[in-house]
Amino acid sequence: EAQVTQNPRYLITVTGKKLTVTCSQNMNHEYMSWYRQDPGLGLRQIYYSMNVEVTDKGDVPEGYKVSRKEKRNFPLILESPSPNQTSLYFCASRRGANQPQHFGDGTRLSIL
Amino acid sequence: AQSVAQPEDQVNVAEGNPLTVKCTYSVSGNPYLFWYVQYPNRGLQFLLKYITGDNLVKGSYGFEAEFNKSQTSFHLKKPSALVSDSALYFCAVRPFRDDKIIFGKGTRLHILP
């Protein structure tokens, strides 16, 4: 089954404790993205990747890092999480620039 | 600045009536436009897209959208609403020659039985 898998689905942690949210897709897609969803703000793009070792900033990259060492994986790293990064995070992938995105089921992060 | 606007936070429609969810955009060049739907505790699901060609685009679950270049709009429509259409709907645009995707803030659609 074609899918985008995020882990963990839920995480409660404390300020300053490094964390990684993993994202993996099994569709051999070139493009992958990370978004955060906040009430009243919709989805905002954090980072995106056009291929292995090619990444670029989205609209809200501050406080986040990403890497794309393999085509299927695109982890999101919070080196020193802060409470304002409490949010619902989505990973997405797409085959080409004009193709629709496939989304994971989301990761709800709470930073205390 | 490039942007997408969904002017209504919430739309209420009686079951069986036609529905419209509005979307307008402001980007340079010819845009690529998408609609997605989100059900509770799930990721977004693709409904339809406009790349080029016919201004009326048909998608999943009986939805369609009309691209209007002069009004820079891409409204989502369905002739007869179902209670199961109740969800959060997002309009998204990919500006020409740009790999970023810009989403609207979403419109919550309530279909009343």
Short mmCIF file of C-alpha atoms in Angstrom, two decimals:
data_model
loop_
_atom_site.label_atom_id
_atom_site.label_comp_id
_atom_site.label_asym_id
_atom_site.label_seq_id
_atom_site.Cartn_x
_atom_site.Cartn_y
_atom_site.Cartn_z
CA GLU A 1 0.00 0.00 0.00
CA ALA A 2 1.30 3.43 -0.99
CA GLN A 3 1.80 5.48 2.13
CA VAL A 4 3.69 8.13 4.06
CA THR A 5 4.54 6.98 7.58
CA GLN A 6 5.35 9.35 10.42
CA ASN A 7 6.61 8.43 13.86
CA PRO A 8 5.80 9.07 16.60
CA ARG A 9 2.13 9.99 16.24
CA TYR A 10 2.10 11.70 19.62
CA LEU A 11 4.91 13.09 21.76
CA ILE A 12 5.00 15.13 24.95
CA THR A 13 8.44 16.39 25.88
CA VAL A 14 10.21 19.25 27.63
CA THR A 15 11.92 22.39 26.43
CA GLY A 16 15.45 21.85 25.16
CA LYS A 17 15.36 18.07 24.76
CA LYS A 18 16.34 17.21 21.19
CA LEU A 19 13.83 15.20 19.24
CA THR A 20 13.44 13.71 15.78
CA VAL A 21 10.22 12.98 13.93
CA THR A 22 10.75 10.39 11.23
CA CYS A 23 9.02 10.32 7.85
CA SER A 24 9.23 7.55 5.30
CA GLN A 25 7.49 7.06 1.96
CA ASN A 26 7.31 3.91 -0.15
CA MET A 27 6.33 5.50 -3.48
CA ASN A 28 9.80 6.48 -4.73
CA HIS A 29 8.72 10.13 -4.76
CA GLU A 30 11.22 12.86 -5.55
CA TYR A 31 9.68 15.61 -3.47
CA MET A 32 9.08 15.60 0.28
CA SER A 33 7.90 18.35 2.64
CA TRP A 34 7.23 19.10 6.27
CA TYR A 35 4.31 21.25 7.42
CA ARG A 36 2.94 22.43 10.71
CA GLN A 37 -0.77 22.97 11.24
CA ASP A 38 -1.95 25.49 13.80
CA PRO A 39 -5.53 26.69 14.48
CA GLY A 40 -6.40 29.69 12.36
CA LEU A 41 -3.13 29.51 10.43
CA GLY A 42 -3.71 26.51 8.20
CA LEU A 43 -0.69 24.58 6.97
CA ARG A 44 2.67 26.28 6.79
CA GLN A 45 5.63 24.73 5.04
CA ILE A 46 8.72 24.24 7.20
CA TYR A 47 11.20 22.62 4.81
CA TYR A 48 11.03 20.78 1.53
CA SER A 49 13.30 18.55 -0.49
CA MET A 50 13.43 18.09 -4.24
CA ASN A 51 15.72 15.05 -4.15
CA VAL A 52 18.44 13.34 -2.13
CA GLU A 53 20.76 15.90 -0.51
CA VAL A 54 18.65 18.80 -1.90
CA THR A 55 16.61 20.73 0.65
CA ASP A 56 15.29 24.26 0.97
CA LYS A 57 13.54 26.41 3.54
CA GLY A 58 9.82 26.89 3.55
CA ASP A 59 7.99 29.72 5.27
CA VAL A 60 8.70 28.81 8.90
CA PRO A 61 12.10 27.04 9.10
CA GLU A 62 13.38 28.63 12.32
CA GLY A 63 14.15 26.07 15.01
CA TYR A 64 14.00 23.08 12.67
CA LYS A 65 16.49 21.01 10.69
CA VAL A 66 16.00 18.35 8.04
CA SER A 67 18.13 15.91 6.11
CA ARG A 68 17.56 13.82 2.98
CA LYS A 69 20.24 11.17 2.86
CA GLU A 70 17.97 8.59 1.26
CA LYS A 71 15.10 9.09 -1.14
CA ARG A 72 12.50 7.46 1.10
CA ASN A 73 13.31 9.23 4.39
CA PHE A 74 13.00 12.87 5.42
CA PRO A 75 13.37 13.32 9.19
CA LEU A 76 12.48 16.54 10.98
CA ILE A 77 14.85 17.50 13.79
CA LEU A 78 14.16 19.89 16.63
CA GLU A 79 17.57 20.51 18.21
CA SER A 80 16.25 22.54 21.15
CA PRO A 81 12.46 22.45 21.17
CA SER A 82 10.51 25.34 22.65
CA PRO A 83 6.83 25.66 23.62
CA ASN A 84 6.02 27.66 20.46
CA GLN A 85 6.81 24.53 18.47
CA THR A 86 3.85 22.76 20.01
CA SER A 87 1.82 21.88 16.95
CA LEU A 88 0.49 19.21 14.61
CA TYR A 89 3.13 18.23 12.05
CA PHE A 90 2.61 16.61 8.67
CA CYS A 91 5.04 15.04 6.27
CA ALA A 92 4.09 14.82 2.60
CA SER A 93 5.58 13.47 -0.60
CA ARG A 94 4.85 13.87 -4.31
CA ARG A 95 6.18 12.34 -7.49
CA GLY A 96 6.80 15.55 -9.38
CA ALA A 97 6.55 19.30 -8.97
CA ASN A 98 2.98 19.48 -10.31
CA GLN A 99 1.71 16.28 -8.78
CA PRO A 100 -0.61 16.09 -5.75
CA GLN A 101 0.89 15.42 -2.36
CA HIS A 102 0.42 12.31 -0.24
CA PHE A 103 0.27 13.11 3.46
CA GLY A 104 1.13 11.15 6.56
CA ASP A 105 -1.40 10.97 9.41
CA GLY A 106 0.40 13.60 11.45
CA THR A 107 2.48 13.92 14.60
CA ARG A 108 1.11 15.88 17.52
CA LEU A 109 3.97 17.44 19.48
CA SER A 110 3.57 19.08 22.87
CA ILE A 111 6.60 20.94 24.22
CA LEU A 112 6.27 21.79 27.91
CA ALA B 1 3.64 38.44 -1.31
CA GLN B 2 2.22 35.24 -2.73
CA SER B 3 -0.82 34.03 -0.87
CA VAL B 4 -3.97 31.95 -0.84
CA ALA B 5 -7.17 33.13 0.79
CA GLN B 6 -10.13 31.11 1.94
CA PRO B 7 -12.47 33.88 3.06
CA GLU B 8 -14.87 31.68 5.03
CA ASP B 9 -13.76 29.90 8.20
CA GLN B 10 -16.94 27.83 8.15
CA VAL B 11 -19.65 26.98 5.65
CA ASN B 12 -22.97 25.39 6.60
CA VAL B 13 -25.07 23.65 3.97
CA ALA B 14 -28.18 21.51 4.21
CA GLU B 15 -27.84 17.96 2.94
CA GLY B 16 -28.85 17.71 -0.70
CA ASN B 17 -28.15 21.37 -1.44
CA PRO B 18 -25.27 22.53 -3.64
CA LEU B 19 -22.12 23.66 -1.85
CA THR B 20 -19.35 26.09 -2.67
CA VAL B 21 -16.09 26.58 -0.78
CA LYS B 22 -14.25 29.69 -1.94
CA CYS B 23 -10.56 30.15 -2.72
CA THR B 24 -8.69 33.06 -4.21
CA TYR B 25 -4.98 33.35 -4.84
CA SER B 26 -2.31 35.90 -5.47
CA VAL B 27 0.79 34.53 -7.19
CA SER B 28 3.00 35.53 -10.07
CA GLY B 29 2.70 33.65 -13.33
CA ASN B 30 0.35 30.78 -14.05
CA PRO B 31 -0.37 28.84 -10.88
CA TYR B 32 -0.96 25.18 -10.23
CA LEU B 33 -3.98 24.80 -7.94
CA PHE B 34 -5.11 22.01 -5.63
CA TRP B 35 -7.90 21.15 -3.21
CA TYR B 36 -7.42 18.80 -0.26
CA VAL B 37 -9.78 17.48 2.41
CA GLN B 38 -8.91 16.63 6.01
CA TYR B 39 -10.98 14.35 8.21
CA PRO B 40 -10.46 14.25 12.00
CA ASN B 41 -7.14 12.73 13.12
CA ARG B 42 -6.02 12.16 9.53
CA GLY B 43 -3.67 13.73 7.06
CA LEU B 44 -4.87 15.68 4.06
CA GLN B 45 -6.30 13.81 1.10
CA PHE B 46 -6.09 15.06 -2.47
CA LEU B 47 -9.40 15.99 -4.16
CA LEU B 48 -8.50 17.65 -7.45
CA LYS B 49 -6.03 19.86 -9.26
CA TYR B 50 -5.83 22.43 -12.03
CA ILE B 51 -2.66 22.57 -14.11
CA THR B 52 -3.83 23.76 -17.50
CA GLY B 53 -6.68 23.25 -19.95
CA ASP B 54 -10.39 23.11 -19.18
CA ASN B 55 -11.37 25.58 -16.48
CA LEU B 56 -13.80 23.11 -14.88
CA VAL B 57 -11.95 20.33 -13.12
CA LYS B 58 -13.64 17.20 -11.80
CA GLY B 59 -12.24 15.31 -8.83
CA SER B 60 -12.93 12.70 -6.20
CA TYR B 61 -16.25 12.12 -4.37
CA GLY B 62 -18.25 14.18 -6.87
CA PHE B 63 -16.38 17.43 -6.24
CA GLU B 64 -15.43 19.86 -8.97
CA ALA B 65 -13.69 23.21 -9.08
CA GLU B 66 -13.78 26.11 -11.47
CA PHE B 67 -10.63 28.03 -12.34
CA ASN B 68 -11.27 31.70 -13.09
CA LYS B 69 -8.13 33.48 -14.22
CA SER B 70 -9.60 36.99 -14.29
CA GLN B 71 -10.91 36.69 -10.74
CA THR B 72 -7.91 34.61 -9.58
CA SER B 73 -10.28 32.14 -7.99
CA PHE B 74 -10.56 28.37 -7.74
CA HIS B 75 -13.83 27.64 -5.92
CA LEU B 76 -14.70 24.09 -4.90
CA LYS B 77 -18.23 22.92 -5.69
CA LYS B 78 -20.52 19.96 -5.40
CA PRO B 79 -24.08 19.78 -6.80
CA SER B 80 -25.60 17.87 -3.87
CA ALA B 81 -23.98 17.78 -0.43
CA LEU B 82 -23.75 14.70 1.76
CA VAL B 83 -23.39 14.62 5.55
CA SER B 84 -20.17 12.66 4.99
CA ASP B 85 -18.71 15.71 3.17
CA SER B 86 -18.38 17.44 6.55
CA ALA B 87 -14.64 18.05 6.96
CA LEU B 88 -11.90 20.67 6.75
CA TYR B 89 -11.04 21.76 3.20
CA PHE B 90 -7.79 23.34 2.08
CA CYS B 91 -6.95 25.17 -1.11
CA ALA B 92 -3.27 25.13 -2.13
CA VAL B 93 -1.23 26.74 -4.89
CA ARG B 94 2.15 26.04 -6.37
CA PRO B 95 3.42 29.23 -8.01
CA PHE B 96 4.90 28.82 -11.46
CA ARG B 97 8.56 27.74 -11.37
CA ASP B 98 8.53 27.48 -7.59
CA ASP B 99 8.73 24.29 -5.55
CA LYS B 100 6.99 25.81 -2.54
CA ILE B 101 3.35 25.00 -1.88
CA ILE B 102 1.19 27.65 -0.24
CA PHE B 103 -1.93 26.59 1.64
CA GLY B 104 -4.99 28.57 2.62
CA LYS B 105 -6.11 28.58 6.24
CA GLY B 106 -8.85 26.06 5.62
CA THR B 107 -12.64 26.12 5.58
CA ARG B 108 -14.68 23.88 7.83
CA LEU B 109 -17.67 22.51 5.98
CA HIS B 110 -20.71 21.41 7.97
CA ILE B 111 -23.42 19.51 6.14
CA LEU B 112 -26.63 19.58 8.14
CA PRO B 113 -28.95 16.55 7.96
#
